[in-house]
Short mmCIF file of C-alpha atoms in Angstrom, two decimals:
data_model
loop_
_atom_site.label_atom_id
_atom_site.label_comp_id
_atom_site.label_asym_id
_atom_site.label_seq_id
_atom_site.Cartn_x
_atom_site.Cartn_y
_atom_site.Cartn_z
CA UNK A 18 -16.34 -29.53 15.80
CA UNK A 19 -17.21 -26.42 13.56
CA UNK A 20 -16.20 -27.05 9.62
CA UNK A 21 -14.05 -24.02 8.39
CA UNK A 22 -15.82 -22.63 6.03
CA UNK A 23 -13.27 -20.88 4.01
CA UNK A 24 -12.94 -21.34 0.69
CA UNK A 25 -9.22 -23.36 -0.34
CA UNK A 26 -8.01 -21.81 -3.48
CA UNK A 27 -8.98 -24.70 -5.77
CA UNK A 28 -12.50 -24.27 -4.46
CA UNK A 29 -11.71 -20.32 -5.00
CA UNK A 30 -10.83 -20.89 -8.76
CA UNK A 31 -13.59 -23.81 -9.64
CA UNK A 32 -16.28 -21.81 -8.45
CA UNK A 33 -14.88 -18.76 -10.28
CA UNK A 34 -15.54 -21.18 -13.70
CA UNK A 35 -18.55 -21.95 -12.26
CA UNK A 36 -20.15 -18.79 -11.42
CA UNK A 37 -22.14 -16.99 -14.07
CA UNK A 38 -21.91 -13.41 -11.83
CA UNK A 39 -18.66 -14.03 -11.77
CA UNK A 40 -17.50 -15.27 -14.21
CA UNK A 41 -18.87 -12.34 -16.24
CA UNK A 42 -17.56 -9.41 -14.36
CA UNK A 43 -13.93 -11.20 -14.85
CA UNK A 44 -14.51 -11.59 -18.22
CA UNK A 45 -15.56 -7.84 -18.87
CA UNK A 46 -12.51 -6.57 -16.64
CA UNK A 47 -10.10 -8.32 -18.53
CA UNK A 48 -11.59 -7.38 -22.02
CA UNK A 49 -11.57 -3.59 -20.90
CA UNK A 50 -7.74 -3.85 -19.36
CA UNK A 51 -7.10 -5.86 -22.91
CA UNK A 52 -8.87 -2.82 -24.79
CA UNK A 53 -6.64 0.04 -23.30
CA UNK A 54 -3.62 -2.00 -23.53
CA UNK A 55 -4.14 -2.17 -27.21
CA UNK A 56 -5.43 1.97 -27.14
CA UNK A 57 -1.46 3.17 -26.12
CA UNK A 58 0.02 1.90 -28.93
CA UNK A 59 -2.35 3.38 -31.88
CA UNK A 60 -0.22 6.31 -32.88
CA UNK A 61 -1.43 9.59 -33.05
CA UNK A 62 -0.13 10.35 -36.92
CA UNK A 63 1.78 13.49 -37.92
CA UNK A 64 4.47 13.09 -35.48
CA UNK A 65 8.14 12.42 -36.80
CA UNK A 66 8.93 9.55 -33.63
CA UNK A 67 12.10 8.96 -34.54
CA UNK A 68 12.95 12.88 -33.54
CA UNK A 69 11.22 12.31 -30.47
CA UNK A 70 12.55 9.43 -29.28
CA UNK A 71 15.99 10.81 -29.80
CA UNK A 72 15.27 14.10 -28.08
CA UNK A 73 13.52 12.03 -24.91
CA UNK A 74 16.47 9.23 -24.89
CA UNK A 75 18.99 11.72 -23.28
CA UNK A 76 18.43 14.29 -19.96
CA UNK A 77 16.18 15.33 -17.00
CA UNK A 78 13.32 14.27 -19.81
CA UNK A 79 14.47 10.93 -20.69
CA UNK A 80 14.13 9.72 -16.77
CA UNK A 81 11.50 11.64 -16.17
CA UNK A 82 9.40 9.97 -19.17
CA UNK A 83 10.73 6.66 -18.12
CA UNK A 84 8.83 6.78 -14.71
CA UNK A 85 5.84 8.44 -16.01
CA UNK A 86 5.61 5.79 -18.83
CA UNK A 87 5.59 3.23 -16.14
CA UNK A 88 1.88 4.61 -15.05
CA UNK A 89 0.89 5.12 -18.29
CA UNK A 90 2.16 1.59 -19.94
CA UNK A 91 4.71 3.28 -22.21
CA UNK A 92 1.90 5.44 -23.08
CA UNK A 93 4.53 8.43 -23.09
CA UNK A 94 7.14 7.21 -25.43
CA UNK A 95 4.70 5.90 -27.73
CA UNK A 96 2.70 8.82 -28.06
CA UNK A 97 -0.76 6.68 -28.46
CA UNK A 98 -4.10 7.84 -28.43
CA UNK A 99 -3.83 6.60 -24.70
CA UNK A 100 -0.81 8.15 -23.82
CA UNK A 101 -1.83 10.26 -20.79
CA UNK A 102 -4.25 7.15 -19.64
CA UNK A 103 -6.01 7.13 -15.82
CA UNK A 104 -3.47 10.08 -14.93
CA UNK A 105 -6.03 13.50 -15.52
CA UNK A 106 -8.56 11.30 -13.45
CA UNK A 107 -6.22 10.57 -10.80
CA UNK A 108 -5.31 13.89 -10.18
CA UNK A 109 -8.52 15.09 -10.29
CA UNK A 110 -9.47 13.05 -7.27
CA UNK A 111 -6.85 14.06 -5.39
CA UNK A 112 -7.68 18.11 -6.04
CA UNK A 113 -11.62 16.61 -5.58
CA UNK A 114 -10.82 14.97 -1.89
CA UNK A 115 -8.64 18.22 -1.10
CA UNK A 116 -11.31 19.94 -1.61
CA UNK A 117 -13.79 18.00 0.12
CA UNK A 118 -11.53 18.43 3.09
CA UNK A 119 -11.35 22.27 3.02
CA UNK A 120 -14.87 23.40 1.68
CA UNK A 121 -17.78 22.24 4.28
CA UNK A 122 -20.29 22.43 1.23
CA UNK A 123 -18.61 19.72 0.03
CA UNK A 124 -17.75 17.51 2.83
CA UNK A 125 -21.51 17.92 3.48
CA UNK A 126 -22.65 16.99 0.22
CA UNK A 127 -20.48 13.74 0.75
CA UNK A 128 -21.62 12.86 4.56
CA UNK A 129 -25.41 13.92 4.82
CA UNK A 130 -26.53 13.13 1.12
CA UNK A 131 -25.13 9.77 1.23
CA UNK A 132 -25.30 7.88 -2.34
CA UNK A 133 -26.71 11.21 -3.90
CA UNK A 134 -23.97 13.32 -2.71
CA UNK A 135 -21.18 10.93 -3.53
CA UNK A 136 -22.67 10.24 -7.29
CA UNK A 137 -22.45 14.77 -7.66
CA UNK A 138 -18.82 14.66 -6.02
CA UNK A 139 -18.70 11.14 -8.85
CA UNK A 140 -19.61 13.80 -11.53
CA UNK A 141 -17.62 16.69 -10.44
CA UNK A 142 -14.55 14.72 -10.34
CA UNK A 143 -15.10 14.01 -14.20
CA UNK A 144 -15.67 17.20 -15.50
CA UNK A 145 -12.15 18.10 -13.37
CA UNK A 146 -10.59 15.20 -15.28
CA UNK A 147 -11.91 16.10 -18.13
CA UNK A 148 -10.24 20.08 -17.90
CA UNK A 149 -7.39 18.84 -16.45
CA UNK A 150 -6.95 15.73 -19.06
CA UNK A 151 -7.30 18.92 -21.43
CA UNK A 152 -4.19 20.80 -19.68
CA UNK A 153 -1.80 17.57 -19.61
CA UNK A 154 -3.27 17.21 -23.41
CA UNK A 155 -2.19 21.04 -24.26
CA UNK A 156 1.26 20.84 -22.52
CA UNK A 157 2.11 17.32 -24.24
CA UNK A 158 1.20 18.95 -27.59
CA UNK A 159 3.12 21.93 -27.24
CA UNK A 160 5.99 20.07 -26.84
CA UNK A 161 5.18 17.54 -29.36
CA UNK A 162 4.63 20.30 -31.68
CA UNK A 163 8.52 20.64 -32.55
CA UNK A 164 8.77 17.24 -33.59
CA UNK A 165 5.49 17.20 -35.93
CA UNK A 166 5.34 16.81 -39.73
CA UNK A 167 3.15 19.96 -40.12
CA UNK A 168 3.70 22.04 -37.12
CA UNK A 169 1.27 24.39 -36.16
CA UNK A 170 -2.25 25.95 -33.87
CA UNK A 171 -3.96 22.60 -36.17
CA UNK A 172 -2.05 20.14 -34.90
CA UNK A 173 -2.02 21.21 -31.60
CA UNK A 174 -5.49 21.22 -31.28
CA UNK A 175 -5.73 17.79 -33.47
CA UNK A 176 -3.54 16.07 -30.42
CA UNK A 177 -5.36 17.98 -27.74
CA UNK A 178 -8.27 16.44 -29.08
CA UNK A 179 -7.02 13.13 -29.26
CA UNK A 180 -5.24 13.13 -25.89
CA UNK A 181 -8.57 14.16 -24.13
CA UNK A 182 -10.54 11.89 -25.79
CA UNK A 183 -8.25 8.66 -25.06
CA UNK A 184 -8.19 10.13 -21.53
CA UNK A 185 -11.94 10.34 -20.79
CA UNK A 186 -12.23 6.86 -22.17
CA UNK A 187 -9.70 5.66 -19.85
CA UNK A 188 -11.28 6.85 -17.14
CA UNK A 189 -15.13 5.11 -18.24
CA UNK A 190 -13.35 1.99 -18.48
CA UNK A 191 -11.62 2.33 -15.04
CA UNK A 192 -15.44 3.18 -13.36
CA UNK A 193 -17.23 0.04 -15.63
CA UNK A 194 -14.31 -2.01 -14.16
CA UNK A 195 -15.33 -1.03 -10.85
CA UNK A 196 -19.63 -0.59 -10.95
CA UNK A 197 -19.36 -3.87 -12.95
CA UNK A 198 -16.34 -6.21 -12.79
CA UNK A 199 -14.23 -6.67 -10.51
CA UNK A 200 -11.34 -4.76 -8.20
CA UNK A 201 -10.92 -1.01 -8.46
CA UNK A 202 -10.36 0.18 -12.17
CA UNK A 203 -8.41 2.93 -11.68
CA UNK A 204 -5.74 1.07 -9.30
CA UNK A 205 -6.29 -2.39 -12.00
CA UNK A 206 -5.49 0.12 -15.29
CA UNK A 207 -2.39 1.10 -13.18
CA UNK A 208 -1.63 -2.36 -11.91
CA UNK A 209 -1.75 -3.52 -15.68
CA UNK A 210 0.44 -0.33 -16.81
CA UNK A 211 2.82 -1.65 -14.69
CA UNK A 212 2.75 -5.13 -15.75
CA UNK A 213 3.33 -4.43 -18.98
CA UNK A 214 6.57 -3.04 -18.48
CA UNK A 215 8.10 -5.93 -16.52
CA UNK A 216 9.13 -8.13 -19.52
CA UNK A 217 11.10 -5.88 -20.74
CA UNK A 218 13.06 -4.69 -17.52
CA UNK A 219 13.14 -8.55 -17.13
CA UNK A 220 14.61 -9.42 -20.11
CA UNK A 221 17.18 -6.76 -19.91
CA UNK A 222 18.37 -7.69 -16.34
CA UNK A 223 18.14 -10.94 -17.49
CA UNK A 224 21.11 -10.32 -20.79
CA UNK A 225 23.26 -7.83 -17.71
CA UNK A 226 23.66 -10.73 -15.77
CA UNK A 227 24.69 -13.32 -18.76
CA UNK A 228 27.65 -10.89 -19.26
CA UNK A 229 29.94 -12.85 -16.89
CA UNK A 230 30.94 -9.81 -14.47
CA UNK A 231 30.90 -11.07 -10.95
CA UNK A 232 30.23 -7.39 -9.85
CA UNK A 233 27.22 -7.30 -11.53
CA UNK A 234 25.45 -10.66 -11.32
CA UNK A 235 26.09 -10.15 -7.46
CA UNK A 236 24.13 -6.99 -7.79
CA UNK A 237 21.44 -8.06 -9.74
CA UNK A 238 21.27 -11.00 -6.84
CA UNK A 239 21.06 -8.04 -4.37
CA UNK A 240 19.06 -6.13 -6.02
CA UNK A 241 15.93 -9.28 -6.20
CA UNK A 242 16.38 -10.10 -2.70
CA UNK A 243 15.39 -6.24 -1.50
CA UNK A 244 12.71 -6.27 -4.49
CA UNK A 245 11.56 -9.69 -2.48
CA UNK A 246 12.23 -8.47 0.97
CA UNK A 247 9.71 -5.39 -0.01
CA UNK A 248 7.35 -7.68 -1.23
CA UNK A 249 6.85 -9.56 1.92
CA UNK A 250 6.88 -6.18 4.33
CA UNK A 251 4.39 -5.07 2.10
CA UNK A 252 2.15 -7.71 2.40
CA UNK A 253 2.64 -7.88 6.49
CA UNK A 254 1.88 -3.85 6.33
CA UNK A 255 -0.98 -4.01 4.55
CA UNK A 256 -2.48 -6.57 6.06
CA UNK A 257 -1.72 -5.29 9.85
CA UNK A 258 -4.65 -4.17 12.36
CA UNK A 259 -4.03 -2.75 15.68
CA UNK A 260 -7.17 -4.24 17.10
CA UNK A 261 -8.49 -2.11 20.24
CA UNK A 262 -10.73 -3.68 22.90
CA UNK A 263 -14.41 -3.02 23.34
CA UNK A 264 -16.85 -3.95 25.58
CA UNK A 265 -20.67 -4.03 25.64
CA UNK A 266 -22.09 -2.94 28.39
CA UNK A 267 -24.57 -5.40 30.30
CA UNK A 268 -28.37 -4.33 29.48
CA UNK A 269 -31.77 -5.88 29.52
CA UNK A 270 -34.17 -6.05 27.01
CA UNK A 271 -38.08 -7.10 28.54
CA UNK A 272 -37.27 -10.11 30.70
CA UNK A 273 -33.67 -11.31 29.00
CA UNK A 274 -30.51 -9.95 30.25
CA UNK A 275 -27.86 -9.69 27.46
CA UNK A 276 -24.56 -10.72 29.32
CA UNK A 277 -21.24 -8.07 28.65
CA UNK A 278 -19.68 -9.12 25.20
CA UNK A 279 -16.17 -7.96 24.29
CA UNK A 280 -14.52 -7.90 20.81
CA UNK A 281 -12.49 -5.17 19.29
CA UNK A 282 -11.93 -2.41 17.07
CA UNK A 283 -9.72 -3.16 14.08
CA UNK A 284 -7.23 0.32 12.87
CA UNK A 285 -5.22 -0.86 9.93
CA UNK A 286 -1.54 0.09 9.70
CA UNK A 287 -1.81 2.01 6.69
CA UNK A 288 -5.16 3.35 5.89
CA UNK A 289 -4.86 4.55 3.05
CA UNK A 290 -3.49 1.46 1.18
CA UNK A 291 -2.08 2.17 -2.36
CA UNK A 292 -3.12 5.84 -2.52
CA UNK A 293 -0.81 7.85 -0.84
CA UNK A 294 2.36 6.53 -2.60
CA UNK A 295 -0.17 7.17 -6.24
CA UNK A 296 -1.14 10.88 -5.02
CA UNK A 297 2.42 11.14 -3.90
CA UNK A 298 3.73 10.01 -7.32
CA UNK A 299 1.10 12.45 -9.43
CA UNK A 300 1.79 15.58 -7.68
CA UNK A 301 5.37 15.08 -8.47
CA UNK A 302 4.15 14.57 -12.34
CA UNK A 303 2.77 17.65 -12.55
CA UNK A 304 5.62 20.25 -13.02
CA UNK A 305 6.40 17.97 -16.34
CA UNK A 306 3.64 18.54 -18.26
CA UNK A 307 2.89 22.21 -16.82
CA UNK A 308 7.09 23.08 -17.63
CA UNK A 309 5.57 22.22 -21.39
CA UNK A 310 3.97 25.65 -20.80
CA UNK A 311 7.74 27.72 -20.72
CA UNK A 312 9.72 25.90 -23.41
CA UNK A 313 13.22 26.04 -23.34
CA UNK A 314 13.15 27.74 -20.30
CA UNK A 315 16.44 27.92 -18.17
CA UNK A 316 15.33 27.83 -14.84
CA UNK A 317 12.30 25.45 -15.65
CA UNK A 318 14.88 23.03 -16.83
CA UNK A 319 17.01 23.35 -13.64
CA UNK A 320 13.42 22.51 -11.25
CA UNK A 321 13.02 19.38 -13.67
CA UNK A 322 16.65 18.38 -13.02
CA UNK A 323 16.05 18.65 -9.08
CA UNK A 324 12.66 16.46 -9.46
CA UNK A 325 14.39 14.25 -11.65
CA UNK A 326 13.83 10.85 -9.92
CA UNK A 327 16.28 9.53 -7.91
CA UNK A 328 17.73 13.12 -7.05
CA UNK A 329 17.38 13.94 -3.34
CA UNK A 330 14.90 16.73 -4.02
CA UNK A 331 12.87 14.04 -5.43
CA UNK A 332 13.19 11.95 -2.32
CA UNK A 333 12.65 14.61 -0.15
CA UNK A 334 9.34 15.82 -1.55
CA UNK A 335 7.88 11.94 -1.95
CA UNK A 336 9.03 11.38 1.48
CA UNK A 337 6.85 14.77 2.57
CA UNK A 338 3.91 13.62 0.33
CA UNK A 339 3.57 10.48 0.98
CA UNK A 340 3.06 11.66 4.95
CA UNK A 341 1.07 14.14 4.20
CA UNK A 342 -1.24 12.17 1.95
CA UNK A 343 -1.20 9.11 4.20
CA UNK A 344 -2.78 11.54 7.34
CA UNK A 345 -4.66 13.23 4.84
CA UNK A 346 -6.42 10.10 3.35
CA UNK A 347 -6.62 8.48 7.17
CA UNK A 348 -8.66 11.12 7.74
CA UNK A 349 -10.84 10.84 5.16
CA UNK A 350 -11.51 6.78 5.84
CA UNK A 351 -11.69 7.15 9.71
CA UNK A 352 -13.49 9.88 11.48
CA UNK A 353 -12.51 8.92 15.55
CA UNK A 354 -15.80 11.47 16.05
CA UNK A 355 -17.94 9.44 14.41
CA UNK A 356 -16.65 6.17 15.88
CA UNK A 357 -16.57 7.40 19.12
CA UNK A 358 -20.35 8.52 19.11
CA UNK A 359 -21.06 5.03 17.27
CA UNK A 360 -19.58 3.28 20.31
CA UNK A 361 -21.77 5.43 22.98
CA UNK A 362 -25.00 4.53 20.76
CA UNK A 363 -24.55 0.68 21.12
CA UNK A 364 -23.63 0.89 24.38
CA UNK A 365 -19.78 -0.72 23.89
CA UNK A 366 -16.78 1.42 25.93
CA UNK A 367 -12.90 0.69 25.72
CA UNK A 368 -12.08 -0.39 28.98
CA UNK A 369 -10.47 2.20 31.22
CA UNK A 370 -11.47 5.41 28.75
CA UNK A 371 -14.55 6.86 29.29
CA UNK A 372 -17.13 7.27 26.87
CA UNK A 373 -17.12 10.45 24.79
CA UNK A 374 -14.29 12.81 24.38
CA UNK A 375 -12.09 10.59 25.81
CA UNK A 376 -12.46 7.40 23.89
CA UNK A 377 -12.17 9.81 20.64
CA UNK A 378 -9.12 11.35 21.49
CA UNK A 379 -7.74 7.40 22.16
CA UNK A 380 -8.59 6.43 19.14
CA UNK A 381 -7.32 9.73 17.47
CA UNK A 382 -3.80 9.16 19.41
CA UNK A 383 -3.70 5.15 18.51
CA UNK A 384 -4.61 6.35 14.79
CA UNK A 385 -2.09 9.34 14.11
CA UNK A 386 0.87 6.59 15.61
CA UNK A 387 -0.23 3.73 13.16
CA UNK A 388 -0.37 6.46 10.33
CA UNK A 389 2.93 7.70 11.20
CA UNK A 390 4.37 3.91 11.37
CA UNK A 391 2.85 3.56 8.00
CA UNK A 392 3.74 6.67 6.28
CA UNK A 393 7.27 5.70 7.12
CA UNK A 394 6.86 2.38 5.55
CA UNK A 395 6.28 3.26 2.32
CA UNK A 396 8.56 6.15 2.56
CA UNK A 397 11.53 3.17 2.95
CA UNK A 398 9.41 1.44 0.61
CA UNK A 399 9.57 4.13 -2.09
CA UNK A 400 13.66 4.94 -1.44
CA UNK A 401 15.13 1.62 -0.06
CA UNK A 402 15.47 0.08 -3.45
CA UNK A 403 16.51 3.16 -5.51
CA UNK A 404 19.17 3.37 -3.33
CA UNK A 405 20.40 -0.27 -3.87
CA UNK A 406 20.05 0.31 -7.85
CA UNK A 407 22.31 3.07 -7.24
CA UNK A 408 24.38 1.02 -4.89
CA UNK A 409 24.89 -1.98 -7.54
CA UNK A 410 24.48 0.02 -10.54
CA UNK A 411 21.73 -2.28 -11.88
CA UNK A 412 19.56 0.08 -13.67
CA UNK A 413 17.03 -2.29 -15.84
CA UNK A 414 14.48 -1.66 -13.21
CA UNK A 415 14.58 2.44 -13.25
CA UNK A 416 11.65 3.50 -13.37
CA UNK A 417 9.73 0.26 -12.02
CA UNK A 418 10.81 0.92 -8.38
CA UNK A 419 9.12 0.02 -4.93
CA UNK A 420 6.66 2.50 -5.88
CA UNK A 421 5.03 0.47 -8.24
CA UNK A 422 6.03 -2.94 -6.10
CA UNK A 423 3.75 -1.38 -3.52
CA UNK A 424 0.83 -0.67 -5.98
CA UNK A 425 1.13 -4.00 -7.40
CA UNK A 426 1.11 -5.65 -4.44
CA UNK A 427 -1.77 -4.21 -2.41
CA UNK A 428 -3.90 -3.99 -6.34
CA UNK A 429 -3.11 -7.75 -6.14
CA UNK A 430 -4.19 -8.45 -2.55
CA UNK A 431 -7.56 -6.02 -2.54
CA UNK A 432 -8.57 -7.65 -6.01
CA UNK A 433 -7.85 -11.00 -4.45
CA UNK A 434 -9.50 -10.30 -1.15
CA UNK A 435 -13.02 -9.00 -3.42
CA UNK A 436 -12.58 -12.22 -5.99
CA UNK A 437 -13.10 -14.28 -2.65
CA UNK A 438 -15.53 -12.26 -0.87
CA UNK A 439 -17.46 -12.72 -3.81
CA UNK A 440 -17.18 -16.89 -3.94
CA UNK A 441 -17.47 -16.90 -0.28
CA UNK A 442 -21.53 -14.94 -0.52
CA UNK A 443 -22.28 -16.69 -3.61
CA UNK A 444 -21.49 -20.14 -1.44
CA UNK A 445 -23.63 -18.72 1.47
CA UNK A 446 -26.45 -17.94 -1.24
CA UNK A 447 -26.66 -21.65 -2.84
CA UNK A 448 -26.43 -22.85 1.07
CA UNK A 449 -29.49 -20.90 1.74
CA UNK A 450 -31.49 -21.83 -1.66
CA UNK A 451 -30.94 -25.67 -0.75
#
């Protein structure tokens, strides 16, 4: 009988205490994530807050900063030195892997160069963050600029300064997270954002339903059994494979005659994991800070009140976004080209399509159906509980949404899944040394 091998969680979490490697890169993530945290809420001086806060409490605005402060760990309505945090570098990626998609230069410089080629497209997509951190950083201060002590071209360029500087820091701390702890630092500094705001949407749903209203304590029941629901669809989703067949063709080698294997080819459900939903969510983030841009502008205003969350031009354009990113970032992660010419190299065929052509237009079909499943997902993902907060009226979790459930969730199960890959070689490697 063959011993399973995998590692039980109280094996997981002793040899995580026990591994120096390990150990270490947990450490350092967890001081960094512990380091921005504390970043959002040094104030940038010369602003009169208590003007601000009641000209962002009421309006489009106040909603709109709400969600955006959810990504940004109240970075927003505190106006820290960290108040835009991983969001310049997140859009520059997604302009970056647009790009990559629509100029061949590029896409070469990412296929044929290998690690060279990604560590330019690496440095390209920093100097975007860095111009783009330095937009956000302009727009934020020209609005900012009303409510400062000594208004004026000094200040603005004071909190430009600061903005871009907090921002590009961010963003080194999200890429030491991932070259040298552990998880992906731009989805943990998000995951963390996120985090941080749940006491306090906890605590206040907490106080609604001490108030004694039947109505409402029935919603807020309501309300956590979708939030829980979500949370195990989520979990199935991204964790689903459509696993095709494939079989090795009989050969000999010399005098031995390798017998046909078969195994398969695993397509997850939702390719792109967390990203579409975050590309999705920082597109629609952009009008806000480039609106800063036209001031009091009346029909600026009116756009902002359409892409107000929870509107159903909001929904709408997610709902578009989040398809088009989730084909868009499939594409980019599985090239059925590529995999089909793999296949024909090692000799392995999916039974009844012939080699070629054929099996790449399979795999193309199989993958634009699980990418469609997917993108619909999250789409009832991202609206599904909105519409039950508006449903029940139990608003303590505006803002929090399936949106971030979803990033939470798979940032949770991809750390996880890295945490045990990690135990799992470093058990392999002490096997190996005795």
């Amino acid at each position: 009988m063959v011993r399973d091998k995998t590692p039980t969680a109280q094996e997981t979490f002793l040899q995580m205490a026990q591994a120096a490697g390990l150990r270490g890169r947990l450490l350092l993530t967890l001081g960094m994530l512990i380091l921005v945290r504390l970043g959002v809420f040094i104030p940038i001086p010369g602003i009169n807050r208590q003007a601000f806060q009641a000209a962002t409490e009421t309006g489009a605005l106040s909603a709109i900063i709400g969600f955006l402060d959810v990504f940004t760990g109240r970075g927003l309505s505190t106006l820290g030195i960290f108040a835009l945090g991983i969001l310049p570098y997140i859009n520059a990626s997604i302009i970056l892997q647009l790009l990559t998609a629509a100029l061949p230069s590029l896409e070469k410089l990412q296929k044929e160069e290998g690690e060279a080629g990604r560590r330019k497209i690496a440095q390209i997509t920093r100097y975007v963050a860095l111009g783009w951190g330095i937009i956000q950083s302009l727009g934020l201060a020209i609005f900012v600029n009303q409510f400062a002590e000594s208004p004026g071209p000094l200040f603005i360029a004071q909190m430009v300064l600061a903005l871009t500087a907090g921002s590009m820091f961010v963003m080194w701390v999200g890429e030491l997270i991932t070259e040298r702890g552990v998880g992906n630092g731009a989805s943990l500094l998000i995951f963390v954002s996120i985090v941080s705001t749940l006491p306090r949407s906890l605590g206040q749903t907490i106080d609604l339903a001490q108030s004694g209203d039947r109505s409402v304590v029935s919603g807020v029941i309501i309300l956590l059994l979708v939030f829980l629901a979500m949370i195990v669809g989520i979990v199935f989703v991204q964790e689903g494979t459509r696993r095709i067949p494939i079989i090795s063709a009989r050969r000999q080698v010399g005098r031995k005659l390798y017998l046909e294997k078969s195994s398969y080819l695993p397509l997850r459900l939702n390719q792109g994991g967390v990203m579409p939903i975050i590309f999705a969510t920082a597109v629609l983030s952009l009008p806000i800070y480039l609106s800063q841009f036209f001031g009091d502008n009346e029909m600026v205003t009116r756009v902002l009140s359409y892409l107000r969350p929870g509107t159903w031009v909001y929904v709408l354009a997610l709902l578009l976004l989040i398809l088009f990113f989730s084909y868009f970032y499939a594409s980019l992660v599985v090239n059925p080209v590529d995999m089909s010419q793999n296949l024909k190299k090692m000799g392995a065929s999916v039974p009844g399509i012939r080699p070629g052509k054929a099996t790449s237009d399979y795999i193309e079909r199989v993958l634009n159906r699980l990418t469609f499943l997917g993108a619909i997902f999250l789409g009832l993902v991202a609206i599904v509980p909105a519409a039950v907060e508006g449903a029940t009226r139990v608003t303590t979790f505006q803002g929090l949404g399936a949106t971030s459930l979803l990033i939470l969730v798979g940032v949770a199960i991809d750390t996880a899944k890295q945490i045990q890959t990690y135990v799992i070689s470093q058990r392999y490697e002490g096997m190996v040394k005795q």
